[in-house]
PDB file of C-alpha atoms in Angstrom:
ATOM      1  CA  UNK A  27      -2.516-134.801-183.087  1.00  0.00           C
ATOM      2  CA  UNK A  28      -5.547-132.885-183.856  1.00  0.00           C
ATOM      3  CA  UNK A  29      -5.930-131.397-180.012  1.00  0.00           C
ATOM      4  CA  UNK A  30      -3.880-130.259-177.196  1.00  0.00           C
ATOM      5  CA  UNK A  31      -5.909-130.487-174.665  1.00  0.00           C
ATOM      6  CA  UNK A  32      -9.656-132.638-174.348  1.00  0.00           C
ATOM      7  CA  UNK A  33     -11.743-132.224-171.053  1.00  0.00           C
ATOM      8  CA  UNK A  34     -13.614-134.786-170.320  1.00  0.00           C
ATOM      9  CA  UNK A  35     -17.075-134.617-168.470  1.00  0.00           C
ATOM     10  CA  UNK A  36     -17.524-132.425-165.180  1.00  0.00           C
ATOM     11  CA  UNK A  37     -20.008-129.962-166.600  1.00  0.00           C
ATOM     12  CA  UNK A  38     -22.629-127.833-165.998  1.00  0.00           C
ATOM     13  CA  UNK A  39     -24.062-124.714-165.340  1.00  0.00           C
ATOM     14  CA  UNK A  40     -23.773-122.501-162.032  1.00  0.00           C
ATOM     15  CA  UNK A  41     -26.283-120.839-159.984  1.00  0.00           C
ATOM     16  CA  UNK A  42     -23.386-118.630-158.533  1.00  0.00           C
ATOM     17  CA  UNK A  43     -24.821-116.667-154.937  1.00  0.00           C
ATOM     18  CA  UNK A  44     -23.179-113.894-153.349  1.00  0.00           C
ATOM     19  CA  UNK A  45     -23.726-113.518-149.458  1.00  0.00           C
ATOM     20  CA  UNK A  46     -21.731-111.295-146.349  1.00  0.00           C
ATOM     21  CA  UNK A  47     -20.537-114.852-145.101  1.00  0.00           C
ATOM     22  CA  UNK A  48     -21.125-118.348-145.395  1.00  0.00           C
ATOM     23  CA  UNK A  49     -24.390-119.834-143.645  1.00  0.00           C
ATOM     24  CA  UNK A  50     -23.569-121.467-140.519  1.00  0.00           C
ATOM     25  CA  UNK A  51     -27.156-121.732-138.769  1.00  0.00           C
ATOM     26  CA  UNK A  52     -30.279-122.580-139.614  1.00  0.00           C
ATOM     27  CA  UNK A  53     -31.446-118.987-140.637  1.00  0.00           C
ATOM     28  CA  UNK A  54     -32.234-117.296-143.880  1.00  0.00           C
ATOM     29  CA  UNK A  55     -30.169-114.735-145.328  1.00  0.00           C
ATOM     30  CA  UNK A  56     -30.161-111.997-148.235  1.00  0.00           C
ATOM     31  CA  UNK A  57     -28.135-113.201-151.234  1.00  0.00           C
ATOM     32  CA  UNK A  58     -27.463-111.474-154.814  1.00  0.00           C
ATOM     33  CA  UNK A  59     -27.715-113.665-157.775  1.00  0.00           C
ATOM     34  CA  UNK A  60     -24.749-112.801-159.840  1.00  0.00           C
ATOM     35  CA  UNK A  61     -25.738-115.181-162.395  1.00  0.00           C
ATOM     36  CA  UNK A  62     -26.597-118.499-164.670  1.00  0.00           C
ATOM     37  CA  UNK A  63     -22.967-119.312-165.530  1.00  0.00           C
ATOM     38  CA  UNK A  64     -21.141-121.880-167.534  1.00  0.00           C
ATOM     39  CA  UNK A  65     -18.973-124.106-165.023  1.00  0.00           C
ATOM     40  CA  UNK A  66     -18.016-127.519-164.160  1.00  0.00           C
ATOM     41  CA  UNK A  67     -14.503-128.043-163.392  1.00  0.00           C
ATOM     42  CA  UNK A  68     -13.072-130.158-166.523  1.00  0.00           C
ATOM     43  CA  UNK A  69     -15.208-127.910-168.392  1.00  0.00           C
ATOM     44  CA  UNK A  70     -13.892-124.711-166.950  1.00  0.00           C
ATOM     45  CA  UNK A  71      -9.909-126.441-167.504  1.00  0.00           C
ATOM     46  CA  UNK A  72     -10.961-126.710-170.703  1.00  0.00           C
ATOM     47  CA  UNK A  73     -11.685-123.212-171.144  1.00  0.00           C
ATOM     48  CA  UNK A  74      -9.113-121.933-169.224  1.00  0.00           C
ATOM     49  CA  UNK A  75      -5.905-123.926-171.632  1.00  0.00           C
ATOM     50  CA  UNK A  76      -7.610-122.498-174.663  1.00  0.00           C
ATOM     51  CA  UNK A  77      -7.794-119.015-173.408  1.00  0.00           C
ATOM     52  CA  UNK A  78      -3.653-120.303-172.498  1.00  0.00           C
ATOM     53  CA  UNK A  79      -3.307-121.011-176.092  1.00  0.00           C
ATOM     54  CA  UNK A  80      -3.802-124.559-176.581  1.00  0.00           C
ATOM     55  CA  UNK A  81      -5.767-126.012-179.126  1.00  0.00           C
ATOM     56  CA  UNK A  82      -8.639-127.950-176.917  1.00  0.00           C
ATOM     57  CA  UNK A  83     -12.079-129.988-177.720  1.00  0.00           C
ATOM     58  CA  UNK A  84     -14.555-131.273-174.691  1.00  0.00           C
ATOM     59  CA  UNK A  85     -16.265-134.485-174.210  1.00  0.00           C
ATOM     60  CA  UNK A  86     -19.309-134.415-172.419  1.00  0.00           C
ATOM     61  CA  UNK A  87     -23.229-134.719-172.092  1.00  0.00           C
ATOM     62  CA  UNK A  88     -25.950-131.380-171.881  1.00  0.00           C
ATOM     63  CA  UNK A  89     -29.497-131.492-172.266  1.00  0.00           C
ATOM     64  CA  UNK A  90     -31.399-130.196-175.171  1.00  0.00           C
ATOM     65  CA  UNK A  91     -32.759-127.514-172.963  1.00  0.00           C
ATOM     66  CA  UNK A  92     -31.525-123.811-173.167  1.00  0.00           C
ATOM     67  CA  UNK A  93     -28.823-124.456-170.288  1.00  0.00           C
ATOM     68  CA  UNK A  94     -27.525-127.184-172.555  1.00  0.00           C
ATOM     69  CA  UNK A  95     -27.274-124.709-175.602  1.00  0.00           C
ATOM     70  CA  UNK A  96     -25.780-121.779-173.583  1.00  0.00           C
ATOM     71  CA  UNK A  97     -22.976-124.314-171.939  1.00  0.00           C
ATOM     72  CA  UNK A  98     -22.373-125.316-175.893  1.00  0.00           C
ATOM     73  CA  UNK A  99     -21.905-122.025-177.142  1.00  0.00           C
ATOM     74  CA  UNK A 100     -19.986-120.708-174.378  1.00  0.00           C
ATOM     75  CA  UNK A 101     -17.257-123.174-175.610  1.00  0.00           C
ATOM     76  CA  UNK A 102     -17.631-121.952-178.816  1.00  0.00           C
ATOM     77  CA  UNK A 103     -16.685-118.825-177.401  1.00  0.00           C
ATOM     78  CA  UNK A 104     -14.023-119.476-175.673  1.00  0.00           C
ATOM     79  CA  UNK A 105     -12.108-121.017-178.749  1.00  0.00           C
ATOM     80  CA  UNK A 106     -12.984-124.935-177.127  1.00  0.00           C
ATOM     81  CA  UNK A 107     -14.034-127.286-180.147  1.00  0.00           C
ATOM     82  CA  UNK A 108     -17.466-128.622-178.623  1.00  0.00           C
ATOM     83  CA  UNK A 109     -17.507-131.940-181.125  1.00  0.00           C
ATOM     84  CA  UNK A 110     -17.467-134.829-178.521  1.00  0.00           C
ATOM     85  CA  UNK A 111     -20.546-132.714-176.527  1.00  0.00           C
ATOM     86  CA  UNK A 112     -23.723-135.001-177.149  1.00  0.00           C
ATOM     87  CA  UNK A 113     -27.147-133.503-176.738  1.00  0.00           C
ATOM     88  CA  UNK A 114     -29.282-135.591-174.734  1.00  0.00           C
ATOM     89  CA  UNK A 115     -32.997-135.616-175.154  1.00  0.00           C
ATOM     90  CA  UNK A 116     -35.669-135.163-171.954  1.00  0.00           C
ATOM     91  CA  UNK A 117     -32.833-134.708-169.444  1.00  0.00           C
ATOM     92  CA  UNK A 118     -32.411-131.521-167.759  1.00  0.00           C
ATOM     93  CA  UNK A 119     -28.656-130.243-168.222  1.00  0.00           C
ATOM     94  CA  UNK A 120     -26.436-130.523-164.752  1.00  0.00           C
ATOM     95  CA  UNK A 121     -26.427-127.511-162.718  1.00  0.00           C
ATOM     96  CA  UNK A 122     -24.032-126.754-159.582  1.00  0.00           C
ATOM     97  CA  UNK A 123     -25.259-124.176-156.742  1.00  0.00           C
ATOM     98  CA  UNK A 124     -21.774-121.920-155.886  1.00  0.00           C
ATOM     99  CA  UNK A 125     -22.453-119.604-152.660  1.00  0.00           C
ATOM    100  CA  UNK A 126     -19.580-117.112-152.161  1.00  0.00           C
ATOM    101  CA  UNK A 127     -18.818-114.718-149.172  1.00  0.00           C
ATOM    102  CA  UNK A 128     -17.013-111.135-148.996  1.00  0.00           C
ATOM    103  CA  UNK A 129     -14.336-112.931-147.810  1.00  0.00           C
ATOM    104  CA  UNK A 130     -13.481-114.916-150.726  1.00  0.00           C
ATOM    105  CA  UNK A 131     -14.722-118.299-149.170  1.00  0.00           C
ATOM    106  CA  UNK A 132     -17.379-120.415-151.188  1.00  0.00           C
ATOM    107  CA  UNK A 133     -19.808-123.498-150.583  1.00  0.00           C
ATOM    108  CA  UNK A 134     -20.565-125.630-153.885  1.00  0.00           C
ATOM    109  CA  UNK A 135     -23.468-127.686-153.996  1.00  0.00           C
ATOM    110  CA  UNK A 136     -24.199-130.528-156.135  1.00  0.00           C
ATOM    111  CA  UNK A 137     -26.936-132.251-157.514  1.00  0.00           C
ATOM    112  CA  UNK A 138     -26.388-135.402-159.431  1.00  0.00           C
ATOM    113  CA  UNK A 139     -27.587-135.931-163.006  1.00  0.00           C
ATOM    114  CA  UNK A 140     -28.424-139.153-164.679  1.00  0.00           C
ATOM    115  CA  UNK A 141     -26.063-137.408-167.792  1.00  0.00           C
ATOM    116  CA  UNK A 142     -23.106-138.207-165.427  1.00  0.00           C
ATOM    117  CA  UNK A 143     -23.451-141.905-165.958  1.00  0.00           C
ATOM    118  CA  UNK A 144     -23.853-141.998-170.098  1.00  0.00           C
ATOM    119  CA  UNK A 145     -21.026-144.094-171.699  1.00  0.00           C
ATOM    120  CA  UNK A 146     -18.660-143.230-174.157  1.00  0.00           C
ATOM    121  CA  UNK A 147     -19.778-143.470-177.628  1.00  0.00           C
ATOM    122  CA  UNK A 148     -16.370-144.301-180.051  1.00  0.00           C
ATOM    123  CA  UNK A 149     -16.479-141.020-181.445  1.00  0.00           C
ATOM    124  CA  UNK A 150     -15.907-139.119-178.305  1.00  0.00           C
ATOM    125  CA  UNK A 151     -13.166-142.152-177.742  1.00  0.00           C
ATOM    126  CA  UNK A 152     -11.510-141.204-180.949  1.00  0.00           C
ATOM    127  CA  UNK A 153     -11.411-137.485-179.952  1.00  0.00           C
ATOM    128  CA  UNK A 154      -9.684-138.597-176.672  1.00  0.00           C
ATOM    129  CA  UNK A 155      -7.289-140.510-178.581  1.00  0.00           C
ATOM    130  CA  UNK A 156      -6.739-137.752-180.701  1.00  0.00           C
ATOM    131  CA  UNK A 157      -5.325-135.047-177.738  1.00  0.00           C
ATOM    132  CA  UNK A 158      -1.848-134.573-176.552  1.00  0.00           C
ATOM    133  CA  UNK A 159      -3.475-134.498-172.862  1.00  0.00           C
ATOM    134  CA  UNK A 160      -6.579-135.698-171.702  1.00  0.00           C
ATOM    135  CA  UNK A 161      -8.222-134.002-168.173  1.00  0.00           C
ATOM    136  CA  UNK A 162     -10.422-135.469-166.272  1.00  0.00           C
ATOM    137  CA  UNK A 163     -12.214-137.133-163.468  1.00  0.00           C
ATOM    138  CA  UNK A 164     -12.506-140.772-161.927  1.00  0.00           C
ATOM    139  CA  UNK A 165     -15.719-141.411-162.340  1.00  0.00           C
ATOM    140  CA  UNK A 166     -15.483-145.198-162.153  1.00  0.00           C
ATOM    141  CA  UNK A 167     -12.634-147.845-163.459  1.00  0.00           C
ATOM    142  CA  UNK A 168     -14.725-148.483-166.735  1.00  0.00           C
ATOM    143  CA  UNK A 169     -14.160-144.909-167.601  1.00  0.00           C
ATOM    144  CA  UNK A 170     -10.893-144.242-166.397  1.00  0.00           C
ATOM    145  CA  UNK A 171      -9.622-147.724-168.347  1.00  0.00           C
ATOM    146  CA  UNK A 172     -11.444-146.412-171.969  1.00  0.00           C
ATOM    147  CA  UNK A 173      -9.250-143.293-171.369  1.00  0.00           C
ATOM    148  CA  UNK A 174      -5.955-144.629-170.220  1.00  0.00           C
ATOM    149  CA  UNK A 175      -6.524-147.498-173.168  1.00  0.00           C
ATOM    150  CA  UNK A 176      -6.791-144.462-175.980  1.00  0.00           C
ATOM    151  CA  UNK A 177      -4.455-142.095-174.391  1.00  0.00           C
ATOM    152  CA  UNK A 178      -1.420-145.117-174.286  1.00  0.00           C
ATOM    153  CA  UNK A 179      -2.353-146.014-178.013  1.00  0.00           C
ATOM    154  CA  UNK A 180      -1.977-142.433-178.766  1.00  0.00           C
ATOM    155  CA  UNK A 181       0.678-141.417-176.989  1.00  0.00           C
ATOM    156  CA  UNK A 182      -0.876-138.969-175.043  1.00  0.00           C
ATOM    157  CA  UNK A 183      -0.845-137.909-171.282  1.00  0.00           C
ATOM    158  CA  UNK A 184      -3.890-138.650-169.263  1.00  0.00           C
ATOM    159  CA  UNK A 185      -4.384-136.294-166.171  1.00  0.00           C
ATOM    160  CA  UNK A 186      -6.872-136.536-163.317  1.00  0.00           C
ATOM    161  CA  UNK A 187      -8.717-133.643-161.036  1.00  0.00           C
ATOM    162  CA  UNK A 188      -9.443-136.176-157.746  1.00  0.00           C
ATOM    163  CA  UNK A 189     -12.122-133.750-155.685  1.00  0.00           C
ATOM    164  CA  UNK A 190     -13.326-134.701-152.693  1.00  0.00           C
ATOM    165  CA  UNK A 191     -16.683-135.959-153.898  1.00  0.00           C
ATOM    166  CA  UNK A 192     -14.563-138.272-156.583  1.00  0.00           C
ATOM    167  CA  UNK A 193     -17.092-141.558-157.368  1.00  0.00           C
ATOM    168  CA  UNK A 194     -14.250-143.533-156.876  1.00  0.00           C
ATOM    169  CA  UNK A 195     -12.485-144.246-153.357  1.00  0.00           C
ATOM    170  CA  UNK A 196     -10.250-146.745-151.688  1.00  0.00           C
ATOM    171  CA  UNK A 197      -8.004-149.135-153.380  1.00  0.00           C
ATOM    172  CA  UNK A 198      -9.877-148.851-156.814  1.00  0.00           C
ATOM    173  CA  UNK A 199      -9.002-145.051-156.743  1.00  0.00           C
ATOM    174  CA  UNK A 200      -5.261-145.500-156.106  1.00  0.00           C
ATOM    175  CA  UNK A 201      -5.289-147.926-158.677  1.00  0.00           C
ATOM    176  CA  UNK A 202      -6.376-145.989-161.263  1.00  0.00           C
ATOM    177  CA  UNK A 203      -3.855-142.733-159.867  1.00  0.00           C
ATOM    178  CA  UNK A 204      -0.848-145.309-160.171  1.00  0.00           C
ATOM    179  CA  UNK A 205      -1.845-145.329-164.043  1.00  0.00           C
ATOM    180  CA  UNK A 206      -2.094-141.752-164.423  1.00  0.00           C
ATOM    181  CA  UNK A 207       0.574-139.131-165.808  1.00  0.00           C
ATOM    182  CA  UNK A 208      -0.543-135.968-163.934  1.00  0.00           C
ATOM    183  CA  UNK A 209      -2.565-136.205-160.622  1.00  0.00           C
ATOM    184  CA  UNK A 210      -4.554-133.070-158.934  1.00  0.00           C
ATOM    185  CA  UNK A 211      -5.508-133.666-155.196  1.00  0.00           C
ATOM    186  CA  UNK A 212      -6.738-131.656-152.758  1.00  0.00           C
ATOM    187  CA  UNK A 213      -5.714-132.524-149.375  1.00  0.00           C
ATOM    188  CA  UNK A 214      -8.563-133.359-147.635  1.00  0.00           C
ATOM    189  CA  UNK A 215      -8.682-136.056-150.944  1.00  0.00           C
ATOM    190  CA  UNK A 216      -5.798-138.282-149.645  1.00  0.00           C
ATOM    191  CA  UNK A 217      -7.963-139.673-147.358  1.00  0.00           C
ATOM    192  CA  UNK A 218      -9.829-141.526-150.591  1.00  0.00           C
ATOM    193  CA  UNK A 219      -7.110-143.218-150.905  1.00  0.00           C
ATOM    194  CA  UNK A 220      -6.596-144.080-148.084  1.00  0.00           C
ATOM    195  CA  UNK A 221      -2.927-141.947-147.420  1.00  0.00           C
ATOM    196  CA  UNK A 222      -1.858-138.971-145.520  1.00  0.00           C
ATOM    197  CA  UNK A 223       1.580-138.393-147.094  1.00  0.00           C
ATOM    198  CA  UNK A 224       2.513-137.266-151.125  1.00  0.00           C
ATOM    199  CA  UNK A 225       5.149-139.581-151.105  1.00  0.00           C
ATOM    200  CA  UNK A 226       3.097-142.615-150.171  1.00  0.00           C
ATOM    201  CA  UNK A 227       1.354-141.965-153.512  1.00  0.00           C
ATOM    202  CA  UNK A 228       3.346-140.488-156.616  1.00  0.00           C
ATOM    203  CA  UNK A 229       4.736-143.319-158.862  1.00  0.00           C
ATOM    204  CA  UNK A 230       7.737-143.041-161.578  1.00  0.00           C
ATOM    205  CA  UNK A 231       7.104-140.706-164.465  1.00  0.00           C
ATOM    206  CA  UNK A 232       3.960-138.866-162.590  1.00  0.00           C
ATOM    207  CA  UNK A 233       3.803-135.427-161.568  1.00  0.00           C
ATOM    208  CA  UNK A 234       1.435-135.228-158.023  1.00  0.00           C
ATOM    209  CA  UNK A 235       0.204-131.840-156.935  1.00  0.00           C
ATOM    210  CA  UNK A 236      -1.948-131.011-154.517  1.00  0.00           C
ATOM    211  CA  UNK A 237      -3.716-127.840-153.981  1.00  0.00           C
ATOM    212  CA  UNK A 238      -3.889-125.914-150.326  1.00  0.00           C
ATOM    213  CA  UNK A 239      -6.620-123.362-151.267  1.00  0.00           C
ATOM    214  CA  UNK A 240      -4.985-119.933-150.484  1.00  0.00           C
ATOM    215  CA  UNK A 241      -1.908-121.153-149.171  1.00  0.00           C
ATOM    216  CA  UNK A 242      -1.008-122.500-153.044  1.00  0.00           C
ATOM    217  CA  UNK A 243       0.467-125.711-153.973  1.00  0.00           C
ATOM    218  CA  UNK A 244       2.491-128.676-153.119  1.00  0.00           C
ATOM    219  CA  UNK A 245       3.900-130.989-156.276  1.00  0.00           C
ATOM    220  CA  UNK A 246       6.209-134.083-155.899  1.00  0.00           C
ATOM    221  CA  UNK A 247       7.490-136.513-158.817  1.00  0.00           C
ATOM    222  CA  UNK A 248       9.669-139.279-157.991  1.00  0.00           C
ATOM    223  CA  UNK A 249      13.432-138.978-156.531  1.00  0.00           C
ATOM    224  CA  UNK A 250      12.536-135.938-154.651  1.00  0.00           C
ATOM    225  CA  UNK A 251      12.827-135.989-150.709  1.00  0.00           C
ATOM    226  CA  UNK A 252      10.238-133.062-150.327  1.00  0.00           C
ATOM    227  CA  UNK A 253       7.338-131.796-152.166  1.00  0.00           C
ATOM    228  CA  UNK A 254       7.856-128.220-153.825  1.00  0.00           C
ATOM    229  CA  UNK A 255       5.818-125.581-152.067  1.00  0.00           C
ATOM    230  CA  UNK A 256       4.589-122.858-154.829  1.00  0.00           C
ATOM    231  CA  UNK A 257       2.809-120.193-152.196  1.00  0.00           C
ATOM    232  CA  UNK A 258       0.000-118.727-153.157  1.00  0.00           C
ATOM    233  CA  UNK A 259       0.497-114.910-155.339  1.00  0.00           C
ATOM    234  CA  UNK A 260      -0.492-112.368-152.755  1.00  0.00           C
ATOM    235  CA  UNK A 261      -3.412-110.475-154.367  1.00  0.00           C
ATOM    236  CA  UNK A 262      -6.808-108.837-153.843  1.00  0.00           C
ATOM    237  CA  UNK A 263      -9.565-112.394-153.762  1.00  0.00           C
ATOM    238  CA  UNK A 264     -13.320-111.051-155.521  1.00  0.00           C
ATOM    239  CA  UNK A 265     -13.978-114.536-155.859  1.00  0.00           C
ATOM    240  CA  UNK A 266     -11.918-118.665-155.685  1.00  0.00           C
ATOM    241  CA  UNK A 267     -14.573-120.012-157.899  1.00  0.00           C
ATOM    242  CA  UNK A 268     -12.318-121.930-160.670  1.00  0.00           C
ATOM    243  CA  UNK A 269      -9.185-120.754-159.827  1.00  0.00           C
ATOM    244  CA  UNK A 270      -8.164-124.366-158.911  1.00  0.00           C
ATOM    245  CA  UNK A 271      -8.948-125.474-162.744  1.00  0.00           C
ATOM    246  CA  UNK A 272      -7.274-122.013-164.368  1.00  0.00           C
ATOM    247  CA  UNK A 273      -4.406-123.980-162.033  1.00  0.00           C
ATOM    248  CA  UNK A 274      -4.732-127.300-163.164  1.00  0.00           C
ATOM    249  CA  UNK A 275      -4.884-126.044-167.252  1.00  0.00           C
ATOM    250  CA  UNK A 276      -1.875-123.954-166.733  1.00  0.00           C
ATOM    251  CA  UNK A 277       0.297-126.861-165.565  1.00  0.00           C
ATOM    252  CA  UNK A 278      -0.465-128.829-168.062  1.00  0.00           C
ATOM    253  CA  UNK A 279      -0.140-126.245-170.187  1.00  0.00           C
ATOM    254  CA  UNK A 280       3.417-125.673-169.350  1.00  0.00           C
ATOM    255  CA  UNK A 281       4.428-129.391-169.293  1.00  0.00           C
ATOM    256  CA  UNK A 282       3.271-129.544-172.694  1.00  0.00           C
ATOM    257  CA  UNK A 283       5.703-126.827-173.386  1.00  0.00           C
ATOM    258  CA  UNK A 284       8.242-128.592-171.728  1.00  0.00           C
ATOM    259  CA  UNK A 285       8.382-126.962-168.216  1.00  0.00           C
ATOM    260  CA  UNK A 286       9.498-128.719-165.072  1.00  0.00           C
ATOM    261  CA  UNK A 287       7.492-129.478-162.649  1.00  0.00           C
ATOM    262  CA  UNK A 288       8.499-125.947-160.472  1.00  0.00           C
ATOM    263  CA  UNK A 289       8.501-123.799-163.553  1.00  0.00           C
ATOM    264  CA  UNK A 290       4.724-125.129-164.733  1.00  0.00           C
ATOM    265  CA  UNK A 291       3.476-124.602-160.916  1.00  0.00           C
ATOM    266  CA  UNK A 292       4.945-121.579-161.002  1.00  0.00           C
ATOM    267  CA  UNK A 293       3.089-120.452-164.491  1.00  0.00           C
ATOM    268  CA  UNK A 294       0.506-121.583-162.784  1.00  0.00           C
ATOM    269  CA  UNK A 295       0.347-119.816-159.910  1.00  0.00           C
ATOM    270  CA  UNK A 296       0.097-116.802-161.633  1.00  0.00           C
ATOM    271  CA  UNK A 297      -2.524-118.110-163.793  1.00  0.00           C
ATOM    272  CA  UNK A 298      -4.757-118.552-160.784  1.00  0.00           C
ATOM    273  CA  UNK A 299      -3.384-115.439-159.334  1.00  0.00           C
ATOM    274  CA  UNK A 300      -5.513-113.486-161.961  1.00  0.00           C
ATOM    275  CA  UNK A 301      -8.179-115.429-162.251  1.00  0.00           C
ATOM    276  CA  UNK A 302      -9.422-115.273-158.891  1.00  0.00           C
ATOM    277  CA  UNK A 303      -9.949-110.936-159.219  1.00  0.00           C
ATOM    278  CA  UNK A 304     -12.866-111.831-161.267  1.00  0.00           C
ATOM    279  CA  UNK A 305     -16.330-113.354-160.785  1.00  0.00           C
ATOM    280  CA  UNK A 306     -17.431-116.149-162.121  1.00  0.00           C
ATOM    281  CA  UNK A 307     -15.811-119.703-162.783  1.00  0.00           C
ATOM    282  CA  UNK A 308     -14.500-118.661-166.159  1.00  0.00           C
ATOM    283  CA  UNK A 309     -14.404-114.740-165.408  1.00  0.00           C
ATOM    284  CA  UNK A 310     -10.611-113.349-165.715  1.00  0.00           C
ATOM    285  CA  UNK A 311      -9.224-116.740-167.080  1.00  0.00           C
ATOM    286  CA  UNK A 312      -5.833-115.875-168.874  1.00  0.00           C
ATOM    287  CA  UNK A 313      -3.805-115.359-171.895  1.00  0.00           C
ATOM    288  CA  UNK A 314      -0.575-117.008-172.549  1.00  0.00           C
ATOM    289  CA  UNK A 315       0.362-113.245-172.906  1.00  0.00           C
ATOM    290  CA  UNK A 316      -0.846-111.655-169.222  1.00  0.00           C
ATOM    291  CA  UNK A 317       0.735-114.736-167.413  1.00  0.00           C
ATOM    292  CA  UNK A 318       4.180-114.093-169.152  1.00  0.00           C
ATOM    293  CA  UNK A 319       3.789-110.584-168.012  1.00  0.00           C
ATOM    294  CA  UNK A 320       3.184-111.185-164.596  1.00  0.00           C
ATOM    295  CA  UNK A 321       5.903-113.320-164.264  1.00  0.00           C
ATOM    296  CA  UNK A 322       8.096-111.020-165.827  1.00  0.00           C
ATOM    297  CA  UNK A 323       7.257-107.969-163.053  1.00  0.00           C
TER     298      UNK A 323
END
C-alpha cells in the first residue's frame, strides 16, 4: 500500500490563548496569544504518526485563504503527503479557539464550517483505500460507510476518534463503532451511545480505548474480564493541547508494528508523555527514536 496512515477530516487552525485559569464568571480577563497554529485532531494524528515514522497522507477540505495555505504546508513539513487536501474557493478555512490555564487545563471552542459537510470526491476515496489505517471521525453514516467500504476492499484498518461533540449519537453511532477496528472514546462519550460500561461496547477483533485525561488510559478487546489501565507518565504539564491525538497515532502506530494492545498503550503513553511539555497542538510531537528511549530509562 502506498500509505500507512491517512487522516481524514478534523482540521483547522488554532487561535491557542494562554490565561492564569479557566474563565468561570462573566468577567474579562488578560490572555497572551501564543499563536495562529495548525490543529484539528485527525489532522494533528496525522502529524504526530509521521513524526512516529509512518508513511501518512490527509484527506480534508481548507480554504484558499492564507490559513488554508499555512495548514497545507505545515503538512508538508511535517513529512504528511497533503494530496487528498482540496482547496475550496470563497470559504473561510475552519478555525478552533484553544484557551489554556497555568495549570495545564484547557477549554476548546468550536465554530462550525460549511467545509465540514463537502463529500468525498473518488480521488480522496482511492487515497483511503490506499492506507494500511485510516483515522478518523463519525461525521455521519454516509461517511463512515464510504470509508469502511474502501478500507474492507483494501484490507486496511479503519479507526475512529469519537469526541464528545461527535455528529453522530445514539444507535446510529454504535452502529457504525461495531464496524470499526480501533475505537478512541473519551468517557464522558459513552453516553452517545448510549452505555456506561467498556464491555457493553467492544466487539470481536476491535481494540476500545478510552482516554481519562491525566489519569491515562483504559483499553479492552474481547475475552478480557477488565479493561487495562495504562496510568498516565508522571511529568511536568506546559500544555494537554493534542496530547490525546500524539496518543491515538502512537497506538496505531504500534499495532501496525504488531504490538498488543498493552505494549501499543504503553508506547503510547510515553508518546503523550512528551508531547504535552510543549505548546502547541503539534509542539513536542515525537520520534520513533525519543519514545524508544524513554521507555528504555
Amino acid at each position: 500500500m502506498r500509505y500507512d496512515f491517512v487522516g481524514v477530516g478534523g482540521l483547522a487552525y488554532d487561535l491557542v490563548l494562554r490565561i492564569d485559569r479557566l474563565p468561570i464568571t462573566d468577567e474579562k480577563y488578560p490572555a497572551r496569544l501564543i499563536g495562529k497554529l495548525p490543529g484539528g485532531f485527525i489532522a494533528n494524528a496525522t502529524c504526530a504518526a509521521a513524526r512516529l515514522g509512518l508513511c501518512t497522507g490527509y484527506i480534508g477540505w481548507v480554504g484558499e485563504d492564507a490559513e488554508g495555505q499555512m495548514l497545507h504546508d505545515d503538512f508538508i513539513g511535517w513529512g504528511v503527503d497533503p494530496a487528498g487536501l482540496v482547496r475550496v474557493p470563497g470559504v473561510p478555512s475552519p478555525f478552533t479557539v484553544i484557551v489554556s490555564d497555568n495549570q495545564g487545563h484547557r477549554a476548546i471552542l468550536l465554530p462550525h464550517s460549511p467545509l465540514y459537510n463537502i463529500p468525498f470526491s473518488n480521488e480522496q476515496l482511492a487515497i483511503a483505500g490506499d492506507a494500511k489505517v485510516v483515522f478518523t471521525f463519525p461525521r455521519d453514516l454516509k461517511w463512515f460507510g464510504q470509508l469502511r467500504r474502501v478500507t474492507r476492499e483494501s484490507g486496511g484498518l479503519l479507526a475512529l476518534d469519537v469526541e464528545n461533540t461527535s455528529p453522530l449519537q445514539g444507535q446510529e453511532l454504535r452502529q457504525a463503532l461495531r464496524l470499526t477496528d480501533v475505537v478512541f472514546v473519551k468517557h464522558s462519550s459513552l453516553s452517545l451511545v448510549g452505555v456506561w460500561s467498556l464491555r457493553d461496547l467492544v466487539t470481536p477483533g476491535q481494540w476500545l480505548i478510552m482516554t481519562v485525561g491525566s489519569s491515562g488510559a483504559y483499553g479492552i478487546e474481547c475475552g478480557m474480564e477488565e479493561p487495562i489501565l495504562q496510568p498516565a507518565l508522571p511529568v511536568e504539564v506546559v500544555d494537554s493541547t493534542g496530547a490525546g491525538d500524539c496518543f491515538h497515532a502512537a497506538v496505531l502506530a504500534a499495532r501496525l508494528k504488531g504490538a498488543t494492545l498493552r505494549e501499543a498503550m504503553v508506547y503510547a503513553s510515553a508518546a503523550a508523555s512528551i508531547k504535552v511539555q510543549y505548546y502547541g497542538a503539534r509542539g513536542g510531537l515525537p520520534t520513533r527514536a525519543e519514545v524508544e528511549a524513554l521507555l528504555k530509562e
